């Protein structure tokens, strides 16, 4: 069942109740924002549970089993526990920076969803610079991480913050260039246009078919962007204990934690939209296709995490600048040639 | 530029509470960004004065204390102590006792190396192999439990033999384990040894030259990874090791990667020894009668054996009474930790963690 007609029906209902168009727009926009926000919160809770289950099964364990069916309520319980925890601010911390860091990370993680098409017609706002907006807003997360590293006044946190800054500078470049190939073919930065360009041909117009290299580059860079193993250097547990979030406790820690999972969903959603045909698919409603593809991507990222060792900080830089970046340029040249030939 | 940019070195305390210092070791690091300029290990957080406590106990009571000397290889520590006491009073252990000692000692070496093979990738960020190796270690623990009732500190090897005979179901269970073990080792190798990230993290990192091995008295697998062919089981055979057919795996580079591979291959060789010992296990007594108030001949003795971390030596002084006059135990980790600052200078924090793990340093052995 498609969801877009339902929203349209609610909008018509508001109009028929006598609201002016401007007011109805406002109400429906706010309603949509609240809907997306709560959907993501539930998804993040689900993803935490899912990661624990996946890691457990990869490691031949059961994972959480006690709270609810196979431990589905484990994250809810964890969140409740974290809410009750004391919120500690270290005496030597820079209080303002320390307070705002998780807020920025959390907000930026959620703000990216304004332009992501969840299904046919299910988009909060179809900006004409959609993909640029997402790249810009997800980069802001790193400012939050750096603030956390600096504001904590802890050496481990500082190293973690430094690493995250270095990491994002290196990986943002190949990430943008890998998406550039798709923008070149589509001729638009709007997310809806990118999805529409991939429809038809029974899935053979997905960008992954024409640009497999771009997809691989994007996945690698996105893993680094989401701070996942093998690129989880900012919080490398065995080296920096917990990295940038070492001094955070209670709900502030939970905000970092949730933001990490939302970020993971974001990069997977972008991969789905840009490379895997977005919500296009037969039989099932479009939002199911979107969710299914995105969750499959999330699974791949989780699979990475529980299989690979971690790179060292200089190897990470070397890989980004010496391998990924040249490959990204090769991809752009290839896409250019391909586009000319298709014309 | 009017004002020159200035950087400052940072002093960082790594430990005593840190996830990858394998116990409670404190490393005072002087850092230039991520690069280590100086590393100063501080030890003693796990000191339990085992050696002094032994002086107030009878020889039989010392054995459980030696279990705690290094809890990953309790069997070997028992054995090292018993070897010294037996050497002092010329006790001949019966054949079956010797074979059981070898079986338990080598199973314990496998168990200890399994911890290493699990923990080292974990320190490099791969969390999963840890659970896999512990799955296999569990089988060895079960074997120990069915033999002596304990899973970590066994108090099994006694002066003059071993405490109990193995139960009848031990041999089939042990063979079953050996059968699947080779396949499991290949699994670990598939996960790590051919993994490009693992190679990047470990190959050429933390090179120990043979000269450094001699300078710092590095022993065991860490020395053999540098190509130093010295294994007490071959070079100075104790017990009945001269009867078994096994190879000494050697490395060439002396880096973290070789140290890992040497230990993985050592597990294969230990499994070979266990299989041979099971084949030739004779019947008969498991230990000679030794009085409860055992009094060795007065004198002093140093006996050594190949532990999973290096040379485990026990220096024992007896004045002919029921209690040892002085015990001094030596574990490999102490010398290994001393070499770490020498190796890590100029490397990164991530390398320090990898090197620390690859030397298989364990704190109880250092602090005693």
XYZ file of C-alpha atoms in Angstrom:
711
model
C 0.000 0.000 0.000
C 1.443 3.355 -1.018
C 1.668 5.959 1.715
C 1.702 9.088 -0.426
C -2.087 9.022 -1.141
C -2.746 8.866 2.595
C -0.757 12.032 3.169
C -2.533 13.654 0.240
C -5.877 12.620 1.736
C -4.941 14.144 5.095
C -3.912 17.345 3.329
C -7.238 17.474 1.468
C -9.026 16.826 4.733
C -7.280 19.818 6.324
C -8.323 21.999 3.391
C -11.888 20.772 3.539
C -11.974 21.535 7.246
C -11.615 25.166 6.253
C -7.915 25.779 6.779
C -6.236 28.186 4.421
C -3.709 26.660 2.007
C -0.754 28.268 3.799
C -1.895 26.953 7.177
C -2.601 23.491 5.777
C 0.885 23.487 4.237
C 2.422 24.441 7.559
C 0.487 21.810 9.501
C 1.241 19.061 7.026
C 4.949 19.998 6.901
C 5.224 19.914 10.684
C 3.291 16.677 10.769
C 5.596 15.172 8.189
C 8.696 16.301 10.084
C 7.388 14.767 13.301
C 6.539 11.604 11.406
C 10.024 11.297 9.888
C 11.684 12.091 13.207
C 9.760 9.469 15.130
C 10.234 6.956 12.326
C 13.999 7.494 12.511
C 14.047 7.218 16.296
C 12.262 3.885 16.075
C 14.580 2.821 13.248
C 17.664 3.758 15.262
C 16.387 1.734 18.215
C 15.725 -1.141 15.862
C 19.159 -0.826 14.256
C 20.936 -0.982 17.610
C 19.092 -4.194 18.394
C 19.738 -5.482 14.904
C 23.452 -4.789 15.120
C 23.631 -6.605 18.435
C 21.807 -9.576 16.955
C 23.906 -9.625 13.777
C 27.156 -9.321 15.667
C 26.000 -12.058 18.001
C 25.162 -14.424 15.192
C 28.403 -13.669 13.361
C 30.205 -14.473 16.597
C 28.145 -17.577 17.335
C 26.326 -16.032 20.266
C 22.642 -15.318 20.879
C 22.867 -11.655 21.754
C 20.067 -10.092 23.811
C 17.364 -12.666 24.566
C 15.716 -11.589 27.815
C 13.621 -8.493 27.056
C 10.786 -9.410 24.749
C 10.892 -11.730 21.753
C 14.612 -12.341 21.081
C 15.375 -9.208 23.051
C 13.597 -6.713 20.779
C 13.034 -4.319 23.660
C 16.671 -4.379 24.716
C 17.453 -0.942 23.231
C 14.316 0.575 24.745
C 15.456 -0.683 28.125
C 18.962 0.621 27.487
C 17.574 4.029 26.562
C 15.466 4.069 29.730
C 18.537 3.168 31.753
C 20.595 5.905 30.105
C 17.839 8.446 30.839
C 18.151 7.693 34.528
C 21.932 8.045 34.557
C 23.619 11.037 36.070
C 24.648 13.590 33.473
C 28.268 14.292 34.310
C 30.155 17.298 32.993
C 33.855 17.156 33.869
C 34.977 20.156 35.928
C 37.780 20.970 33.524
C 35.599 20.676 30.428
C 34.648 23.632 28.296
C 31.027 23.563 29.412
C 29.427 25.265 26.430
C 31.275 23.278 23.804
C 30.794 20.094 25.775
C 27.038 20.653 25.963
C 26.458 21.597 22.346
C 28.576 18.864 20.745
C 26.021 16.030 21.045
C 23.206 18.421 20.086
C 24.958 19.342 16.845
C 25.775 15.734 16.011
C 22.213 14.653 16.728
C 20.573 17.499 14.797
C 22.763 17.129 11.734
C 22.201 13.395 11.647
C 18.450 13.954 11.452
C 18.470 17.050 9.216
C 19.767 14.997 6.287
C 16.396 13.247 6.000
C 14.633 16.321 4.663
C 15.578 15.414 1.091
C 15.574 11.619 1.198
C 12.722 10.053 -0.787
C 11.319 7.267 1.367
C 8.961 6.174 -1.360
C 6.892 7.429 -4.265
C 6.029 11.003 -3.333
C 7.306 10.487 0.202
C 9.807 13.289 0.519
C 9.685 16.135 3.017
C 11.099 18.651 0.581
C 12.431 17.961 -2.901
C 15.262 20.509 -2.975
C 16.823 21.047 -6.367
C 20.258 20.765 -4.732
C 19.254 17.710 -2.704
C 22.462 15.712 -2.925
C 24.630 18.759 -2.246
C 22.512 19.550 0.792
C 22.980 16.039 2.201
C 26.744 16.126 1.728
C 26.928 19.528 3.398
C 24.749 18.606 6.356
C 26.380 15.249 7.086
C 29.784 16.933 7.164
C 28.561 19.070 10.029
C 28.517 15.951 12.191
C 32.304 16.089 12.249
C 32.217 19.580 13.737
C 30.230 18.082 16.591
C 32.765 15.302 17.036
C 35.622 17.788 17.068
C 33.777 19.905 19.598
C 33.296 16.838 21.764
C 36.986 15.993 21.478
C 38.097 19.517 22.316
C 35.467 20.354 24.901
C 36.019 17.221 26.990
C 39.536 18.385 27.823
C 40.689 14.786 27.730
C 43.708 13.623 25.777
C 42.043 10.520 24.418
C 39.045 12.578 23.337
C 41.311 15.161 21.739
C 43.075 12.485 19.703
C 39.693 11.077 18.690
C 38.457 14.502 17.612
C 41.639 15.135 15.641
C 41.329 11.799 13.918
C 37.711 12.413 12.950
C 38.639 15.788 11.433
C 41.497 14.273 9.441
C 39.266 11.416 8.369
C 36.441 13.549 7.058
C 38.776 15.846 5.120
C 40.210 12.799 3.370
C 37.047 10.846 2.712
C 34.649 13.619 1.844
C 36.524 14.195 -1.412
C 36.221 10.697 -2.957
C 32.670 10.466 -1.598
C 31.569 13.608 -3.399
C 33.412 12.613 -6.571
C 31.803 9.176 -6.609
C 28.334 10.747 -6.419
C 29.387 13.263 -9.062
C 29.311 10.517 -11.667
C 25.625 9.942 -11.019
C 24.874 13.663 -11.088
C 26.622 13.888 -14.449
C 24.428 11.169 -15.934
C 21.198 12.390 -14.378
C 21.848 16.055 -14.982
C 20.153 16.987 -11.724
C 20.957 17.143 -8.042
C 17.381 16.598 -6.958
C 16.906 13.262 -5.234
C 13.561 12.683 -6.944
C 15.120 13.187 -10.364
C 17.926 10.786 -9.556
C 15.422 8.113 -8.556
C 13.218 8.788 -11.575
C 16.217 8.430 -13.891
C 16.748 4.928 -12.602
C 13.211 3.639 -13.115
C 12.186 1.170 -15.808
C 14.211 -1.445 -17.711
C 13.471 -3.966 -14.928
C 16.207 -2.585 -12.712
C 18.863 -2.396 -15.401
C 18.944 1.388 -15.222
C 20.191 1.406 -11.657
C 23.372 3.395 -11.443
C 25.203 0.486 -9.852
C 24.973 -1.362 -13.181
C 26.712 1.409 -15.109
C 28.978 2.687 -12.360
C 30.064 -0.244 -10.196
C 33.353 1.488 -9.450
C 31.546 4.590 -8.256
C 29.404 2.451 -5.975
C 32.424 0.714 -4.439
C 34.158 4.040 -3.857
C 30.999 5.431 -2.316
C 30.587 2.472 0.044
C 34.181 2.677 1.251
C 34.022 6.435 1.741
C 30.608 6.167 3.381
C 31.928 3.635 5.870
C 34.569 6.163 6.825
C 31.951 8.912 6.913
C 29.809 6.913 9.327
C 32.851 6.065 11.494
C 32.399 2.340 11.106
C 35.074 -0.346 11.199
C 37.523 -0.553 9.389
C 37.499 3.250 9.645
C 36.275 3.707 13.220
C 39.438 5.515 14.244
C 37.780 8.407 16.122
C 36.467 6.046 18.737
C 38.974 3.199 18.352
C 38.213 1.375 21.549
C 41.490 -0.481 21.846
C 43.590 2.606 21.262
C 41.656 5.605 22.532
C 39.310 3.757 24.917
C 36.229 5.516 23.538
C 37.725 8.401 21.608
C 35.680 11.580 21.377
C 32.810 10.383 23.569
C 34.950 9.155 26.453
C 33.687 11.797 28.922
C 30.033 11.606 27.950
C 27.508 9.802 30.056
C 23.777 9.346 30.288
C 21.575 10.903 27.654
C 24.402 12.830 25.978
C 26.141 9.565 25.295
C 22.860 8.139 24.028
C 22.585 11.060 21.607
C 26.013 10.251 20.149
C 25.085 6.619 20.011
C 21.758 7.189 18.272
C 23.357 9.666 15.881
C 25.888 7.033 14.881
C 23.149 4.635 13.910
C 21.116 7.328 12.183
C 24.245 8.275 10.219
C 24.685 4.690 9.204
C 21.106 4.657 7.970
C 21.720 7.951 6.167
C 24.694 6.723 4.163
C 22.801 3.538 3.329
C 19.764 5.559 2.264
C 21.928 7.695 -0.004
C 23.478 4.561 -1.476
C 19.987 3.222 -2.129
C 18.746 6.433 -3.676
C 21.781 7.219 -5.768
C 23.012 3.803 -6.840
C 20.395 1.147 -6.113
C 17.409 2.666 -7.850
C 15.814 4.297 -4.815
C 12.246 3.185 -4.212
C 11.876 1.628 -7.678
C 10.782 -1.984 -7.660
C 7.960 -4.237 -8.761
C 4.897 -5.533 -6.810
C 5.680 -4.251 -3.315
C 4.867 -0.646 -2.317
C 7.705 1.779 -2.974
C 8.498 2.546 0.677
C 9.022 -1.158 1.332
C 11.523 -1.323 -1.500
C 13.328 1.679 -0.096
C 13.447 0.249 3.419
C 14.470 -3.182 2.195
C 17.346 -1.920 0.067
C 18.528 0.462 2.756
C 18.437 -2.174 5.469
C 20.372 -4.509 3.192
C 23.028 -1.808 2.860
C 23.024 -1.327 6.641
C 23.549 -5.048 6.985
C 26.586 -4.848 4.714
C 28.057 -2.070 6.870
C 27.450 -4.142 10.004
C 28.991 -7.141 8.322
C 32.109 -5.045 7.628
C 32.321 -4.019 11.223
C 32.291 -7.521 12.636
C 34.722 -8.932 10.091
C 37.514 -6.468 9.411
C 40.376 -5.196 11.525
C 40.873 -1.457 11.799
C 43.256 0.579 9.665
C 45.927 2.770 11.163
C 45.517 6.520 10.923
C 48.266 7.079 8.340
C 47.154 4.088 6.263
C 43.660 5.574 6.262
C 44.977 8.826 4.781
C 47.169 7.005 2.323
C 44.261 4.889 1.136
C 42.001 7.893 0.680
C 44.433 10.122 -1.187
C 46.501 7.583 -3.115
C 43.907 4.935 -3.991
C 40.351 6.182 -3.660
C 40.825 9.677 -5.045
C 42.568 8.591 -8.300
C 39.959 5.865 -8.708
C 37.205 8.430 -8.262
C 38.719 10.538 -11.053
C 38.952 7.462 -13.253
C 35.277 6.872 -12.557
C 34.375 10.418 -13.555
C 36.291 10.121 -16.828
C 34.598 6.792 -17.495
C 31.169 8.239 -16.797
C 31.918 11.178 -19.059
C 32.871 8.888 -21.919
C 29.828 6.710 -21.230
C 27.478 9.710 -21.247
C 28.900 10.944 -24.545
C 28.575 7.491 -26.082
C 24.973 7.081 -24.894
C 24.101 10.403 -26.496
C 55.750 34.677 9.300
C 55.714 36.971 12.251
C 54.771 34.357 14.772
C 56.013 30.836 14.292
C 53.613 28.021 14.962
C 54.638 25.966 17.937
C 53.663 22.434 18.934
C 54.026 20.784 22.261
C 54.600 17.176 23.192
C 51.793 15.565 25.082
C 52.240 13.177 27.949
C 49.552 10.555 28.044
C 48.900 7.858 30.570
C 47.895 4.671 28.862
C 46.609 2.502 31.624
C 46.518 1.124 34.259
C 42.838 1.072 33.243
C 42.958 0.602 29.515
C 41.280 -2.036 27.336
C 44.431 -3.179 25.573
C 47.171 -3.297 28.167
C 46.352 -6.932 28.985
C 46.037 -6.561 32.690
C 47.023 -3.498 34.606
C 50.067 -2.077 32.928
C 50.653 1.656 32.807
C 52.491 3.085 29.855
C 53.559 6.709 30.141
C 53.675 7.929 26.565
C 55.227 11.101 25.258
C 53.327 11.886 22.102
C 53.909 14.224 19.233
C 50.384 14.110 17.850
C 49.912 10.408 17.214
C 53.613 9.580 17.068
C 55.211 8.050 20.128
C 58.434 9.775 21.116
C 58.932 7.956 24.362
C 57.282 5.095 26.193
C 57.881 4.281 29.821
C 56.229 1.136 31.195
C 55.241 1.233 34.852
C 54.679 -2.169 36.393
C 53.660 -3.491 39.777
C 49.897 -2.962 39.793
C 49.265 -6.690 39.903
C 51.874 -7.626 42.463
C 50.683 -10.426 44.722
C 54.064 -11.409 46.185
C 53.677 -15.020 45.140
C 57.370 -15.715 45.622
C 57.356 -14.468 49.213
C 54.137 -16.308 50.033
C 55.705 -19.535 48.809
C 58.398 -19.235 51.446
C 55.780 -19.693 54.174
C 54.113 -22.695 52.633
C 54.965 -26.327 52.127
C 55.930 -27.470 48.668
C 52.492 -28.971 48.044
C 50.871 -25.679 49.032
C 53.092 -23.756 46.654
C 51.616 -25.435 43.585
C 48.207 -23.687 43.729
C 50.048 -20.399 44.170
C 52.075 -21.093 41.056
C 48.772 -21.472 39.218
C 48.252 -17.758 39.774
C 51.714 -16.943 38.545
C 50.375 -16.819 35.041
C 46.777 -17.881 34.795
C 46.650 -18.409 31.037
C 49.044 -21.335 31.306
C 48.563 -22.637 34.821
C 49.582 -26.169 33.881
C 52.934 -24.972 32.666
C 53.565 -22.988 35.828
C 52.714 -26.004 37.979
C 55.029 -28.031 35.869
C 57.933 -25.592 36.039
C 57.764 -25.552 39.809
C 57.475 -29.334 40.081
C 60.399 -29.767 37.678
C 62.585 -27.686 39.994
C 61.489 -29.568 43.108
C 62.010 -32.946 41.415
C 65.386 -31.938 40.105
C 66.414 -31.021 43.643
C 65.585 -34.434 45.074
C 66.126 -36.593 41.987
C 62.563 -37.840 41.719
C 61.801 -39.889 38.633
C 58.265 -39.383 37.343
C 56.537 -42.575 36.063
C 55.993 -42.925 32.330
C 52.237 -42.390 32.355
C 52.694 -39.342 34.521
C 55.139 -37.855 32.027
C 52.812 -38.492 29.118
C 49.869 -36.948 30.951
C 52.036 -33.933 31.756
C 52.944 -33.512 28.109
C 49.320 -33.853 27.000
C 48.121 -31.296 29.539
C 51.048 -28.966 28.975
C 50.565 -28.877 25.224
C 46.782 -28.537 25.479
C 47.419 -25.644 27.810
C 49.822 -24.116 25.298
C 47.112 -24.374 22.647
C 44.619 -22.757 25.014
C 47.010 -19.924 25.740
C 47.808 -19.370 22.073
C 44.080 -19.402 21.337
C 43.692 -16.460 23.682
C 46.523 -14.753 21.833
C 45.026 -15.481 18.418
C 41.716 -14.047 19.643
C 42.980 -11.016 21.506
C 45.561 -9.740 19.027
C 43.020 -9.126 16.232
C 40.752 -7.543 18.816
C 43.467 -5.020 19.598
C 43.641 -4.307 15.881
C 39.879 -3.756 15.742
C 38.608 -7.159 14.557
C 36.329 -8.293 17.335
C 35.032 -11.546 15.943
C 38.016 -13.972 15.978
C 38.074 -13.610 19.762
C 34.762 -15.414 20.080
C 35.837 -18.088 17.597
C 39.026 -18.946 19.438
C 37.217 -18.983 22.746
C 34.795 -21.497 21.282
C 37.717 -23.886 20.686
C 39.358 -22.998 23.981
C 36.142 -24.011 25.670
C 36.660 -27.584 24.479
C 40.109 -27.651 26.071
C 38.690 -26.190 29.255
C 36.115 -28.991 29.253
C 38.894 -31.546 28.930
C 40.718 -30.006 31.881
C 37.536 -29.800 33.886
C 36.790 -33.483 33.395
C 40.336 -34.344 34.461
C 40.989 -32.133 37.459
C 37.714 -30.325 38.127
C 39.116 -26.883 37.376
C 38.906 -24.675 34.329
C 41.537 -22.025 34.896
C 43.818 -22.799 37.826
C 44.353 -26.518 37.804
C 46.723 -27.565 40.577
C 47.039 -30.738 38.526
C 50.734 -31.373 38.075
C 52.189 -32.455 41.389
C 55.673 -33.241 42.618
C 56.358 -36.770 41.372
C 53.597 -36.952 38.775
C 50.082 -35.687 38.272
C 47.140 -35.428 40.678
C 44.605 -37.686 39.006
C 44.383 -40.078 36.132
C 42.342 -39.030 33.117
C 38.746 -40.285 32.939
C 37.948 -42.860 30.208
C 36.004 -40.360 28.073
C 38.998 -38.015 27.939
C 40.812 -39.691 25.055
C 37.883 -39.814 22.586
C 36.950 -36.215 23.457
C 40.507 -35.079 23.009
C 40.850 -36.832 19.657
C 37.584 -35.278 18.532
C 38.992 -31.862 19.382
C 42.251 -32.537 17.537
C 40.316 -33.665 14.466
C 38.353 -30.442 14.113
C 41.157 -28.201 15.293
C 43.189 -28.102 12.073
C 40.133 -26.916 10.170
C 39.487 -24.221 12.753
C 43.058 -22.963 12.531
C 42.565 -22.607 8.794
C 39.458 -20.541 9.534
C 41.465 -18.100 11.635
C 44.065 -17.899 8.929
C 41.415 -17.197 6.326
C 40.005 -14.423 8.488
C 43.307 -12.764 9.239
C 46.499 -13.955 7.613
C 45.357 -13.173 4.067
C 43.387 -10.075 5.023
C 44.928 -6.953 3.395
C 44.030 -4.741 6.338
C 45.594 -7.204 8.752
C 48.743 -7.367 6.614
C 48.899 -3.573 6.412
C 48.558 -3.268 10.163
C 51.080 -5.945 11.076
C 53.621 -6.566 8.355
C 56.836 -4.662 8.960
C 55.485 -3.235 12.212
C 57.483 -3.597 15.412
C 60.464 -5.427 13.994
C 62.582 -7.241 16.543
C 66.013 -7.985 15.137
C 67.870 -11.119 16.306
C 70.354 -8.782 18.014
C 67.510 -7.247 20.002
C 66.382 -10.739 20.944
C 69.774 -11.421 22.509
C 70.039 -7.958 24.062
C 66.710 -8.112 25.845
C 66.650 -11.868 26.426
C 63.433 -12.261 24.451
C 62.380 -15.888 24.399
C 59.651 -18.148 23.161
C 57.571 -17.533 20.032
C 58.481 -13.833 20.007
C 62.152 -14.754 19.605
C 61.459 -17.508 17.096
C 59.504 -15.055 14.941
C 62.781 -13.177 14.507
C 64.444 -16.328 13.224
C 66.212 -17.247 16.460
C 65.879 -21.016 16.541
C 65.695 -21.652 20.245
C 63.082 -23.823 21.856
C 63.847 -25.423 25.203
C 61.784 -28.440 24.215
C 64.350 -29.122 21.455
C 67.528 -27.453 22.675
C 67.431 -28.506 26.314
C 64.797 -31.247 26.409
C 63.043 -31.826 29.698
C 60.469 -34.483 30.519
C 60.022 -36.720 27.466
C 59.997 -34.121 24.694
C 62.899 -35.838 22.915
C 60.539 -38.684 22.009
C 58.114 -36.614 19.977
C 58.323 -35.608 16.383
C 57.514 -31.917 16.009
C 58.853 -28.871 14.211
C 59.757 -25.465 15.526
C 57.960 -22.823 13.453
C 60.287 -19.959 12.645
C 59.641 -16.478 11.321
C 61.914 -14.361 9.204
C 60.900 -10.749 9.601
C 60.460 -10.500 13.355
C 57.426 -8.254 12.865
C 53.953 -8.506 14.374
C 52.753 -10.521 11.401
C 55.417 -13.190 11.900
C 54.832 -13.342 15.627
C 51.185 -14.078 14.935
C 51.926 -16.745 12.321
C 54.536 -18.459 14.473
C 52.014 -18.870 17.258
C 49.344 -20.130 14.894
C 51.746 -22.744 13.545
C 52.870 -23.624 17.050
C 49.306 -24.615 17.825
C 49.502 -27.096 14.948
C 52.725 -28.568 16.324
C 51.299 -28.800 19.830
C 48.299 -30.640 18.424
C 50.741 -33.047 16.763
C 52.515 -33.660 20.053
C 49.222 -34.301 21.849
C 48.156 -36.763 19.155
C 51.451 -38.660 19.440
C 51.272 -38.700 23.221
C 47.727 -40.078 23.080
C 48.897 -42.804 20.709
C 51.714 -43.962 22.947
C 50.096 -43.349 26.324
C 51.320 -46.236 28.507
C 49.492 -47.800 31.433
C 50.833 -47.744 34.936
C 51.370 -45.386 37.823
C 50.676 -41.708 37.396
C 52.951 -40.530 40.188
C 55.500 -41.744 42.658
C 54.695 -41.557 46.331
C 55.957 -38.312 47.757
C 55.334 -37.595 51.441
C 52.906 -34.807 52.228
C 55.635 -33.026 54.163
C 57.981 -33.263 51.242
C 61.543 -32.354 52.123
C 63.894 -31.983 49.173
C 67.623 -32.218 49.525
C 69.234 -28.940 50.557
C 70.686 -27.008 47.693
C 69.705 -24.729 44.882
C 68.481 -25.457 41.409
C 67.333 -23.659 38.304
C 65.011 -25.479 35.983
C 63.422 -24.095 32.908
C 60.768 -25.082 30.468
C 59.204 -23.683 27.356
C 56.073 -21.799 28.322
C 53.696 -20.422 25.722
C 55.143 -16.937 26.280
C 58.781 -17.815 26.506
C 61.190 -19.334 28.931
C 59.587 -20.094 32.268
C 62.313 -20.689 34.805
C 62.083 -21.460 38.496
C 65.052 -20.910 40.745
C 64.563 -22.837 43.947
C 66.679 -22.755 47.095
C 65.994 -25.392 49.701
C 67.420 -25.620 53.194
C 66.110 -29.152 53.627
C 62.982 -28.088 55.508
C 59.378 -28.567 54.401
C 59.222 -25.028 53.053
C 61.244 -23.549 50.201
C 63.857 -21.116 51.397
C 63.553 -18.929 48.345
C 61.721 -19.118 45.051
C 62.386 -16.890 42.117
C 60.251 -17.446 39.080
C 60.987 -15.963 35.687
C 58.433 -15.440 32.955
C 59.022 -14.317 29.416
C 56.780 -11.251 29.528
C 59.091 -9.271 31.819
C 61.865 -9.124 29.233
C 59.374 -8.603 26.446
C 57.856 -5.550 28.092
C 61.322 -4.057 28.515
C 61.877 -4.296 24.798
C 58.599 -2.541 23.926
C 59.835 1.057 24.476
C 62.802 0.306 22.269
C 60.579 -0.919 19.438
C 57.763 1.609 19.542
C 59.769 4.826 19.320
C 58.629 6.728 16.244
C 55.583 4.560 15.678
C 51.925 5.393 16.277
C 49.590 4.588 19.151
C 47.814 2.001 17.026
C 51.175 0.295 16.425
C 51.946 0.255 20.123
C 48.700 -1.596 20.756
C 49.451 -4.074 17.968
C 53.014 -4.665 19.178
C 51.978 -5.011 22.800
C 49.452 -7.634 21.780
C 51.776 -9.437 19.365
C 54.420 -9.982 22.046
C 51.723 -11.740 24.079
C 52.597 -9.764 27.180
C 50.543 -10.671 30.205
C 50.806 -8.726 33.421
C 50.515 -11.370 36.193
C 53.686 -12.949 34.879
C 55.540 -9.640 35.187
C 54.281 -8.521 38.575
C 54.003 -11.932 40.189
